[in-house]
Amino acid sequence: MSQSISPTASAVGNTGMVATTLWGSDNIGGITVDPDGGIWLGAYSRLGLGGEEDSGFTGSLVRFNANGSLDRNYSGDGKSLLPVSLDIEDGGNAAVQPGGGYLVAQYVKVGDAWVSGLTRTLADGSLDTSFGNGGTATVPFYWNESLGQQASFSVQRDGSFFASAAYPSGEIYIARFDATGALVSSFAEAGVLHLPASVGIQPSGTIDVSLQGDGKVLVTGRDTLTRLNQDGTLDSSFANGGSLALDVHADALVIQDDGKILLAGASGGVASVIRLNADGSLDSDFGDQGRVSWGSQSAPFAVADMIVLADGKLLIGAMQGTSADGYLAALVQLNPDGSLDHSFGNPDDGYYHLDGGRDDDFLLGTASFDDAIVGGAGNDLLDGQQGRDLLTGGAGADTFRYESVSDSYRTVTTAHSDRITDFDPNTDTIDLSSMGLLGLGNGHDGTLAIRVNESGTRTYLKSFDANADGERFELVFDGDLGQTLNETNLLFQQASLMGTEEADRLQGNARGEIIEGLAGDDRLYGALGNDVLVGGEGRDLLVGGGNNDVFRFDALSDSYRTATENHTDRLIDYTAGEDTIDLSALGFTRLGNGYNGTLDVVVNEAKNLTYLKSYEADANGARFELSLAGDHSGYRNLDIIFAEPSGDEVFQLIGVADLWV
């Protein structure tokens, strides 16, 4: 029997848990805590680049305050994507050290050879050249996930760490590094412990490693915990001859200062933490006979990492949710006795809370929970997604976005309507442009009706036509807005900003917009919405801002170079996996050598620019060229809409593809 804890338990204060959305398909790599109590969560995110079969991930970091709230002094909203690629097929894995140092397992080039190695990226996205040898530490063993040799990290409280590889044969290699990326030569044989298959750990995927004060080593395996002497032999004084069978796969392992052992894992969506005495017996003073559990098959948790804080409290990093509904990055904090720490996490009011800061924030709610979102200051974009959400824009010109009837609706028997508490019709906007509605009307045939209750305390924006699931759109506002809601603050079509024939500076808002510069050397800024930016003629500077933006080029004259003149547009913040370059009107069909309707990708390292260019000029000597800030030359780093190839080109491409089969 185990003690169960619930995020909605009726307790005073907070839930003891906090969760936040990241970028889509995310895995949690690890957590760590700074001396000031700030919490770093390292993850890796697929960003929807290539479907479920795509093994490429991008590094990401989140920073929380000690109470579980997002630290918005970091990167504006507490989260950032790093210029770090992980390839799971090559054993790639990640972890985080105090200070936000992001560790990645990957192949690195040493001389003319590629070897297993580690890199460390700082929280600002730069490579930490003080780590290892110029930013890279090599590992004296091999990893490759396609061969079953996935890398593992185990970061200790002081920032030192173990890097491990578990092989299908049962062999395990464990290297110990200090916080700077140098091998600790006093550990095992010159810093590396080799465990033969005869030790019997039976690895399953990644493993976790922890070092006792006396030098003995604990290692998790497939539903086992094994303790080894310093020479790698089994410690027969522990459990059953050195190994303890577990009823859950241990995804995280830590040793308390008093020698007690903590294990965390999950099965069937239920996460568990177990505490053992130093000899491997259950510690009955923790939880219910040594165990606490939370989560369920319908609201699952998957444990990723665990640390013991200086005050003895226990912090667990996890993924919450399902692949169908999306994953959240989650933290759970327990008191030393295993009970939930109600000084930590979200308020215990049944909502998942998400708060903005002083800047312009994009606040994306969850698809699985009822969200309470507060924009704070700034011109914010609030999107509660599914669930019955409570939305407060706060100060500034805020946009509330709805993209589907399922985001806010009513049926004959139930209400799932969002409520907006402080809508200001003079500055705020409801973005309905993705829903295919026609405008205001009687609530039928694609229109929405406005209704106010008798007391004037609620205003309803609603449809009276239900979809096939019996859902009809409904949105609730506090107060009487019957005379002030109109098609200025209710956007049924994407908003448009248009420049002139001169040099313009066009600044978008949090809503999604089409921003066209026309002629002149323009500066276009998209802000937070899903924007379409069209520079037009002239040498333009294009900044998409947050969310998923499209940079569209309608004619060769929009961005080109001649033998003597440069009219090349520049994209400042193109982000792989989010933004798109639309070249479909220009006739180019693919990337290539810059000839025969293809575009070459060229990087200027000195200027930190990437160029998309054609080497074939038109009758006026103009050839297409576009520059992007940063290096976007790598695999999966450009998402371009090309023109449809002709029949001959399709045949040629199929022939080329056949060569690779």
XYZ file of C-alpha atoms in Angstrom:
661
model
C 0.000 0.000 0.000
C 1.222 3.520 -0.738
C 0.227 7.027 0.159
C -1.379 8.831 -2.799
C -1.117 12.553 -3.414
C -3.355 14.541 -5.727
C -2.920 17.958 -7.365
C -6.512 18.775 -6.404
C -6.356 17.573 -2.820
C -8.270 19.788 -0.378
C -5.347 21.377 1.393
C -4.504 24.861 2.568
C -2.221 26.871 0.290
C -0.798 25.520 -2.965
C -0.969 22.174 -4.689
C 2.699 21.227 -4.297
C 2.815 20.904 -8.087
C 3.360 23.203 -11.032
C 3.271 22.543 -14.774
C 3.940 24.632 -17.839
C 3.599 24.198 -21.578
C 6.711 24.058 -23.713
C 6.839 23.697 -27.505
C 4.827 20.627 -28.425
C 6.505 17.238 -28.322
C 8.864 17.612 -25.376
C 10.986 15.298 -23.231
C 12.334 16.393 -19.865
C 16.092 15.932 -19.603
C 16.718 16.950 -15.991
C 16.361 19.490 -13.195
C 18.789 21.288 -10.913
C 18.735 24.055 -8.300
C 20.900 27.175 -7.986
C 22.210 28.442 -4.628
C 19.468 31.123 -4.615
C 16.783 28.400 -4.843
C 15.995 29.006 -8.510
C 15.126 25.829 -10.399
C 16.358 24.947 -13.892
C 14.492 22.411 -16.012
C 16.236 21.185 -19.144
C 14.191 19.607 -21.918
C 14.413 18.717 -25.576
C 11.605 19.532 -27.963
C 10.711 18.127 -31.374
C 8.822 21.260 -32.526
C 6.855 19.214 -35.055
C 9.691 19.268 -37.579
C 9.196 15.910 -39.179
C 6.459 13.815 -37.646
C 6.690 11.060 -35.101
C 9.469 9.314 -36.999
C 11.719 12.385 -36.807
C 14.441 11.897 -34.205
C 15.708 15.486 -34.265
C 15.189 17.621 -31.159
C 16.086 21.159 -30.097
C 17.342 21.984 -26.606
C 15.153 24.063 -24.299
C 15.423 25.553 -20.804
C 12.872 26.691 -18.223
C 13.678 28.578 -15.023
C 11.358 28.585 -12.013
C 11.542 30.568 -8.799
C 11.904 28.603 -5.560
C 8.103 28.703 -5.006
C 7.402 27.089 -8.378
C 6.425 30.225 -10.310
C 8.111 30.922 -13.646
C 11.123 33.209 -13.345
C 10.257 35.823 -15.964
C 13.574 37.572 -15.477
C 14.939 34.746 -17.620
C 14.200 35.182 -21.316
C 11.097 37.322 -20.676
C 8.768 34.395 -19.958
C 11.013 31.936 -18.113
C 11.573 29.715 -21.159
C 13.951 29.641 -24.088
C 14.926 27.457 -27.015
C 18.677 26.917 -27.343
C 20.682 26.574 -30.571
C 21.328 22.939 -29.662
C 20.353 19.920 -31.755
C 19.930 16.429 -30.352
C 19.706 13.313 -32.479
C 18.209 10.500 -30.415
C 19.315 7.945 -33.006
C 22.897 8.889 -32.224
C 22.455 8.396 -28.486
C 21.635 12.056 -27.878
C 20.414 12.977 -24.425
C 20.513 16.100 -22.277
C 20.735 17.322 -18.689
C 21.150 20.621 -16.863
C 23.651 21.872 -14.267
C 23.324 24.726 -11.759
C 23.446 28.063 -13.548
C 21.532 26.664 -16.513
C 24.460 24.836 -18.101
C 22.828 22.590 -20.722
C 24.697 19.315 -21.294
C 24.248 17.386 -24.519
C 25.490 13.938 -25.482
C 26.434 13.849 -29.166
C 29.190 13.048 -31.601
C 32.008 15.603 -31.655
C 34.907 15.950 -34.047
C 38.418 15.551 -32.636
C 40.979 15.992 -35.355
C 39.717 13.976 -38.311
C 37.653 11.558 -36.200
C 34.131 11.691 -34.794
C 33.910 10.453 -31.197
C 31.336 10.375 -28.403
C 31.385 13.629 -26.498
C 29.601 16.232 -24.419
C 29.018 19.917 -24.974
C 27.757 22.566 -22.583
C 25.607 25.483 -23.704
C 25.008 28.407 -21.353
C 21.543 29.725 -20.523
C 22.036 32.592 -23.000
C 22.510 30.081 -25.841
C 26.274 30.458 -26.247
C 28.711 27.547 -26.187
C 30.613 27.435 -22.884
C 34.229 27.310 -24.078
C 35.444 26.849 -20.480
C 33.826 23.392 -20.424
C 36.018 20.409 -21.250
C 38.378 21.369 -24.057
C 37.036 24.556 -25.656
C 33.418 23.633 -24.946
C 33.629 19.891 -25.574
C 34.486 16.944 -23.337
C 35.174 13.592 -24.956
C 33.878 10.307 -23.534
C 36.083 7.182 -23.619
C 33.311 4.876 -24.807
C 30.830 4.753 -27.654
C 27.106 5.468 -27.815
C 24.588 5.088 -30.585
C 20.882 4.611 -29.858
C 20.294 2.790 -33.145
C 22.621 0.114 -31.725
C 20.922 0.220 -28.336
C 23.630 2.310 -26.672
C 21.782 5.366 -25.414
C 23.613 7.954 -23.349
C 22.566 8.815 -19.796
C 23.369 11.738 -17.515
C 23.240 11.854 -13.730
C 23.938 15.384 -12.481
C 24.822 15.702 -8.793
C 23.941 18.624 -6.507
C 27.373 20.240 -6.926
C 27.176 20.132 -10.741
C 29.464 17.129 -11.180
C 27.922 14.359 -13.234
C 28.065 10.828 -14.529
C 27.803 10.053 -18.243
C 26.856 6.462 -18.951
C 26.117 4.106 -21.803
C 24.159 0.881 -21.396
C 24.576 -1.776 -24.072
C 22.116 -4.501 -25.126
C 24.743 -7.063 -24.170
C 24.363 -5.999 -20.549
C 27.663 -4.121 -20.422
C 27.639 -0.660 -18.859
C 30.243 2.098 -18.968
C 30.094 4.939 -16.430
C 32.352 8.004 -16.589
C 32.579 10.514 -13.741
C 33.167 14.198 -14.580
C 33.577 17.215 -12.360
C 31.403 20.281 -12.989
C 33.887 21.662 -15.550
C 33.772 18.594 -17.807
C 37.070 17.046 -16.689
C 37.210 13.310 -15.951
C 37.652 12.557 -12.240
C 40.706 10.301 -12.422
C 40.264 9.025 -8.841
C 37.003 7.334 -9.821
C 37.376 3.676 -10.876
C 39.969 3.290 -13.677
C 41.054 6.801 -14.721
C 37.511 8.075 -14.330
C 35.631 5.209 -16.041
C 33.874 2.244 -14.457
C 33.269 -0.743 -16.756
C 30.570 -3.144 -15.611
C 30.503 -6.456 -17.498
C 27.259 -8.230 -18.270
C 28.024 -10.719 -15.485
C 27.183 -8.027 -12.904
C 23.567 -8.548 -14.024
C 22.183 -5.005 -14.013
C 20.147 -5.617 -17.203
C 19.810 -2.025 -18.442
C 16.623 -0.818 -20.087
C 17.157 2.431 -21.973
C 18.831 5.077 -19.816
C 20.221 4.376 -16.353
C 20.806 6.572 -13.312
C 23.927 6.626 -11.152
C 24.662 8.055 -7.703
C 27.801 7.997 -5.561
C 27.745 7.334 -1.824
C 30.024 9.173 0.558
C 32.099 6.011 1.055
C 32.726 5.665 -2.683
C 30.219 2.909 -3.371
C 28.109 3.307 -6.507
C 24.366 2.830 -6.944
C 23.020 2.068 -10.429
C 19.439 1.602 -11.619
C 18.617 -1.115 -14.133
C 15.492 -2.696 -15.523
C 13.380 -2.689 -12.351
C 16.466 -3.158 -10.195
C 18.765 -1.149 -7.954
C 22.337 -2.394 -7.662
C 25.117 -1.271 -5.325
C 28.733 -1.744 -6.338
C 32.012 -1.519 -4.541
C 34.569 0.974 -5.848
C 36.156 -1.723 -8.028
C 32.815 -2.510 -9.711
C 32.066 -5.759 -7.873
C 28.681 -6.333 -6.261
C 28.298 -5.098 -2.683
C 26.951 -8.239 -1.009
C 25.897 -6.270 2.110
C 23.183 -4.480 0.133
C 19.712 -6.032 -0.278
C 19.847 -9.462 -1.907
C 23.524 -9.965 -2.615
C 23.990 -6.478 -3.995
C 20.801 -6.024 -6.006
C 17.230 -5.089 -5.097
C 14.208 -5.938 -7.260
C 11.789 -3.014 -7.714
C 8.108 -3.029 -8.659
C 8.575 0.101 -10.806
C 11.284 1.137 -13.246
C 13.442 3.688 -11.433
C 13.879 6.732 -13.685
C 15.600 8.821 -11.006
C 17.930 8.053 -8.117
C 19.419 10.245 -5.366
C 21.141 9.617 -2.038
C 20.313 11.786 0.960
C 23.028 13.206 3.186
C 22.083 10.632 5.843
C 22.646 7.768 3.404
C 18.995 6.981 2.703
C 18.164 6.221 -0.920
C 15.353 7.777 -2.961
C 14.012 6.274 -6.171
C 11.349 7.678 -8.478
C 9.595 6.165 -11.461
C 6.231 5.631 -13.092
C 4.051 2.792 -14.309
C 0.671 3.056 -16.022
C 0.690 6.834 -15.582
C 1.142 6.586 -11.795
C 4.361 8.142 -10.501
C 5.947 6.849 -7.311
C 8.765 7.829 -4.992
C 10.289 5.166 -2.750
C 12.724 5.761 0.110
C 15.054 3.036 1.290
C 17.348 2.740 4.234
C 21.041 2.421 3.463
C 20.785 -1.398 3.549
C 18.012 -1.464 0.920
C 15.038 -1.967 3.257
C 11.971 0.265 2.940
C 11.975 3.350 5.160
C 8.568 3.219 6.893
C 8.887 6.843 8.068
C 8.474 8.067 4.486
C 4.962 8.327 3.010
C 2.944 5.185 3.561
C 5.384 2.378 4.397
C 8.107 3.948 2.306
C 6.203 5.132 -0.759
C 4.133 8.022 -2.136
C 2.283 8.011 -5.460
C 0.301 10.370 -7.673
C -1.133 10.516 -11.183
C -3.376 8.073 -13.020
C -3.840 6.485 -16.420
C -6.161 9.338 -17.431
C -3.888 12.075 -15.974
C -0.461 10.461 -16.228
C 2.946 11.522 -14.936
C 6.290 10.295 -16.279
C 9.236 10.935 -13.945
C 12.437 12.347 -15.461
C 14.685 13.516 -12.598
C 14.803 14.126 -8.847
C 16.954 16.133 -6.427
C 17.095 16.570 -2.658
C 17.127 20.228 -1.632
C 19.325 21.647 1.107
C 16.386 21.680 3.572
C 15.644 17.996 2.931
C 12.649 18.589 0.670
C 12.397 16.535 -2.490
C 11.883 18.016 -5.980
C 10.779 15.805 -8.876
C 10.829 16.799 -12.543
C 8.287 15.056 -14.742
C 6.168 15.140 -17.875
C 2.425 15.402 -17.328
C -0.180 14.522 -19.938
C -0.476 12.320 -23.013
C 0.765 12.423 -26.607
C -2.820 13.050 -27.747
C -3.436 16.039 -25.455
C 0.144 17.292 -25.287
C 2.749 17.164 -22.543
C 3.468 19.672 -19.799
C 6.776 20.147 -18.030
C 5.928 19.501 -14.379
C 7.526 19.879 -10.959
C 6.349 18.179 -7.757
C 7.794 19.111 -4.354
C 7.521 16.894 -1.278
C 8.341 17.524 2.356
C 11.028 15.293 3.901
C 8.317 12.899 5.145
C 6.857 12.471 1.636
C 3.808 14.727 2.035
C 3.094 17.397 -0.562
C 4.743 20.740 0.148
C 1.800 23.169 0.121
C 4.105 26.198 0.079
C 5.052 25.249 -3.483
C 3.294 25.229 -6.832
C -0.027 26.432 -8.171
C -2.880 27.723 -5.969
C -5.121 24.866 -4.924
C -8.268 26.112 -6.708
C -8.780 23.537 -9.456
C -7.130 25.635 -12.185
C -3.799 25.289 -13.915
C -2.305 28.776 -13.452
C -0.237 30.705 -15.966
C 0.788 34.300 -15.289
C 2.406 36.868 -17.551
C 4.963 39.457 -16.558
C 5.778 43.032 -17.406
C 6.604 42.334 -21.062
C 4.505 41.226 -24.038
C 3.761 37.565 -23.272
C 2.378 34.674 -25.292
C 0.416 32.639 -22.745
C -0.684 29.260 -24.082
C -2.954 27.220 -21.836
C -3.370 23.475 -21.724
C -5.647 21.215 -23.711
C -6.284 18.943 -20.719
C -7.070 21.305 -17.833
C -9.090 24.375 -16.933
C -6.608 27.250 -17.068
C -6.490 30.519 -15.130
C -4.353 32.857 -17.240
C -3.364 36.404 -16.256
C -1.541 38.500 -18.823
C -0.156 41.158 -16.480
C 1.390 44.210 -18.111
C 2.213 44.351 -21.814
C 0.326 43.612 -25.015
C -0.269 39.915 -24.412
C -1.627 37.034 -26.472
C -3.794 34.651 -24.398
C -4.862 31.282 -25.796
C -6.527 28.985 -23.289
C -7.000 26.135 -25.783
C -9.494 23.526 -24.601
C -11.029 23.509 -21.159
C -13.233 25.990 -19.302
C -10.697 28.749 -18.853
C -10.615 31.948 -16.803
C -8.749 34.700 -18.670
C -7.585 38.107 -17.460
C -5.653 40.274 -19.885
C -4.375 42.854 -17.411
C -2.875 46.147 -18.542
C -2.075 46.775 -22.206
C -3.729 45.920 -25.518
C -4.380 42.188 -25.191
C -5.575 39.620 -27.702
C -7.645 36.552 -26.768
C -7.307 33.911 -29.494
C -9.829 31.201 -30.429
C -9.042 28.733 -33.201
C -11.669 26.015 -32.693
C -15.204 25.601 -31.355
C -13.755 23.149 -28.824
C -11.799 26.019 -27.241
C -14.979 27.534 -25.736
C -18.418 26.009 -26.201
C -21.741 24.924 -24.742
C -23.844 21.837 -25.363
C -27.446 21.153 -24.421
C -26.395 19.845 -21.034
C -22.942 21.260 -20.202
C -21.014 24.523 -20.370
C -17.340 24.642 -21.355
C -17.360 28.377 -22.016
C -14.292 30.485 -21.313
C -14.761 33.618 -19.220
C -12.855 36.856 -19.814
C -12.875 38.998 -16.706
C -11.521 42.366 -17.890
C -12.112 42.798 -21.621
C -11.553 46.429 -22.656
C -13.391 47.016 -25.952
C -11.245 50.081 -26.685
C -7.891 48.266 -26.596
C -8.410 44.487 -26.430
C -9.221 42.092 -29.267
C -10.909 38.707 -29.728
C -9.118 36.900 -32.575
C -11.597 34.547 -34.306
C -9.906 34.670 -37.715
C -9.119 30.919 -37.810
C -12.692 29.782 -37.145
C -14.287 30.566 -40.518
C -17.050 32.725 -39.028
C -18.670 35.472 -41.116
C -19.283 38.163 -38.500
C -21.921 39.390 -36.062
C -25.547 38.487 -36.649
C -28.314 36.360 -35.219
C -26.074 33.438 -34.234
C -27.017 31.313 -37.244
C -25.376 30.527 -40.578
C -21.839 31.344 -39.526
C -22.595 34.455 -37.479
C -22.289 35.146 -33.754
C -24.939 36.826 -31.587
C -24.355 39.121 -28.595
C -26.559 38.571 -25.553
C -26.505 40.240 -22.096
C -28.121 38.704 -19.004
C -30.914 40.583 -17.186
C -28.680 41.851 -14.390
C -26.061 43.169 -16.837
C -23.262 41.219 -15.145
C -22.472 38.877 -18.061
C -22.223 39.276 -21.835
C -22.322 36.253 -24.143
C -20.879 35.941 -27.639
C -22.488 32.830 -29.059
C -23.586 30.690 -31.946
C -26.932 28.893 -31.950
C -25.796 26.334 -34.552
C -24.199 23.196 -33.115
C -21.546 21.095 -34.829
C -21.735 17.306 -35.254
C -20.703 16.853 -31.607
C -23.481 19.114 -30.339
C -21.036 21.935 -29.542
C -21.857 25.565 -30.274
C -19.349 28.341 -29.723
C -19.900 30.505 -26.630
C -17.663 33.016 -24.892
C -18.542 34.859 -21.660
C -17.437 38.355 -20.607
C -17.765 40.018 -17.224
C -19.978 43.107 -17.374
C -22.359 44.560 -19.960
C -20.547 44.839 -23.308
C -23.694 44.676 -25.428
C -23.133 48.108 -26.986
C -19.348 47.981 -27.269
C -18.524 44.617 -28.866
C -18.207 45.133 -32.610
C -16.228 44.013 -35.636
C -13.374 46.298 -34.644
C -12.544 44.393 -31.469
C -13.924 41.071 -32.771
C -11.658 39.926 -35.628
C -13.387 37.525 -38.009
C -10.654 37.900 -40.631
C -6.916 38.284 -40.236
C -6.058 41.918 -39.591
C -3.994 43.806 -42.153
C -1.323 46.500 -41.924
C -0.317 48.176 -45.184
C 2.701 50.362 -45.844
C 3.288 53.022 -48.486
C 5.690 53.529 -51.383
C 8.116 55.078 -48.900
C 10.270 53.516 -46.173
C 7.825 52.371 -43.468
C 8.064 50.992 -39.967
C 5.054 48.742 -39.325
C 4.532 47.302 -35.849
C 2.066 44.454 -35.381
C 0.090 43.630 -32.258
C -0.598 40.409 -30.366
C -3.270 39.448 -32.910
C -2.369 37.598 -36.109
C -1.834 40.058 -38.975
C -0.861 40.349 -42.630
C 1.805 43.059 -42.723
C 2.817 44.376 -46.164
C 5.530 46.961 -46.621
C 5.051 47.640 -50.367
C 7.903 49.695 -51.878
C 10.689 51.342 -49.880
C 13.214 49.955 -47.395
C 10.705 48.848 -44.755
C 10.953 47.537 -41.207
C 8.198 45.053 -40.370
C 7.661 43.726 -36.827
C 5.056 41.013 -36.288
C 4.863 40.882 -32.451
C 3.145 37.811 -30.928
C 0.524 36.632 -33.415
C 0.693 34.125 -36.277
C 1.673 36.773 -38.818
C 2.315 36.946 -42.554
C 5.096 39.409 -43.415
C 5.470 40.636 -47.006
C 8.266 43.137 -47.442
C 7.534 43.962 -51.062
C 10.045 45.940 -53.099
C 12.997 47.483 -51.331
C 15.647 46.183 -48.973
C 13.495 45.183 -46.018
C 14.118 44.038 -42.466
C 11.564 41.442 -41.284
C 11.019 40.421 -37.643
C 8.291 37.845 -37.096
C 8.172 37.977 -33.301
C 6.565 35.157 -31.341
C 4.411 32.304 -32.637
C 4.297 30.824 -36.148
C 5.056 33.395 -38.828
C 5.175 33.242 -42.626
C 7.678 35.347 -44.577
C 6.169 35.642 -48.070
C 7.868 36.729 -51.283
C 5.554 37.409 -54.222
C 8.022 38.582 -56.878
C 11.743 38.485 -57.634
C 11.837 42.240 -57.048
C 11.006 41.610 -53.362
C 14.547 40.388 -52.560
C 17.377 40.227 -55.089
C 20.949 41.061 -55.994
C 22.563 42.200 -59.248
C 26.215 42.394 -60.204
C 26.391 45.910 -58.723
C 23.393 46.342 -56.385
C 22.127 44.655 -53.218
C 18.360 44.636 -52.586
C 18.401 41.595 -50.282
C 15.821 41.353 -47.491
C 16.919 40.088 -44.083
C 14.966 37.868 -41.674
C 16.096 38.651 -38.145
C 14.396 35.970 -36.037
C 13.578 33.036 -38.278
C 12.961 30.013 -35.994
C 13.055 26.450 -37.286
C 9.912 24.494 -36.482
C 7.822 27.650 -36.063
C 8.326 29.942 -39.053
C 7.947 29.378 -42.793
C 9.428 31.053 -45.874
C 6.877 31.119 -48.716
C 8.609 31.205 -52.116
C 5.875 29.385 -54.024
C 5.196 32.396 -56.287
C 8.822 32.572 -57.496
C 9.023 29.183 -59.241
C 11.821 27.631 -57.166
C 11.158 23.950 -56.487
C 13.745 22.840 -53.927
C 17.142 23.398 -52.345
C 20.090 22.553 -54.534
C 23.080 24.166 -56.212
C 21.334 27.418 -57.125
C 20.680 26.422 -60.747
C 17.725 24.894 -62.614
C 15.092 26.307 -60.295
C 16.903 25.423 -57.059
C 18.296 27.562 -54.236
C 21.704 27.233 -52.647
C 22.220 27.648 -48.883
C 25.407 29.527 -48.030
C 26.652 30.516 -44.566
C 28.868 33.515 -43.920
C 30.380 32.636 -40.552
C 32.111 35.995 -40.158
C 28.812 37.873 -40.459
C 26.724 35.101 -38.808
C 24.334 35.110 -41.760
C 22.728 32.409 -43.883
C 21.910 33.155 -47.533
C 19.294 31.534 -49.751
C 20.347 32.339 -53.292
C 19.938 31.597 -56.960
C 22.837 32.003 -59.384
C 20.574 32.434 -62.422
C 19.733 36.063 -63.277
C 16.673 37.334 -65.141
C 16.774 39.649 -68.146
C 17.511 42.598 -65.839
C 20.452 40.854 -64.193
C 18.523 40.229 -60.963
C 18.903 36.939 -59.122
C 17.008 35.962 -55.966
C 18.848 36.309 -52.670
C 17.571 36.342 -49.089
C 19.590 36.567 -45.866
C 18.739 35.177 -42.434
C 20.470 36.132 -39.191
C 22.303 33.117 -37.755
C 23.408 29.755 -39.123
C 20.437 27.877 -40.617
C 22.419 25.498 -42.796
C 21.889 22.364 -40.719
C 19.517 19.521 -41.415
C 15.861 20.476 -40.722
C 16.783 24.142 -40.196
C 14.715 25.651 -43.020
C 10.994 25.243 -43.687
C 10.302 26.585 -47.191
C 7.158 26.493 -49.313
C 8.362 25.886 -52.868
C 6.493 25.878 -56.160
C 5.155 22.531 -57.321
C 7.756 20.834 -59.540
C 6.916 19.991 -63.128
C 6.388 16.415 -64.226
C 9.976 16.069 -65.458
C 11.318 17.454 -62.201
C 9.199 15.012 -60.182
C 10.584 12.141 -62.291
C 14.143 13.375 -61.709
C 13.574 13.691 -57.956
C 12.108 10.183 -57.778
C 15.159 8.895 -59.640
C 17.465 10.620 -57.168
C 15.474 9.210 -54.240
C 15.825 5.705 -55.685
C 19.598 6.000 -55.455
C 19.276 6.284 -51.673
C 17.040 3.260 -51.223
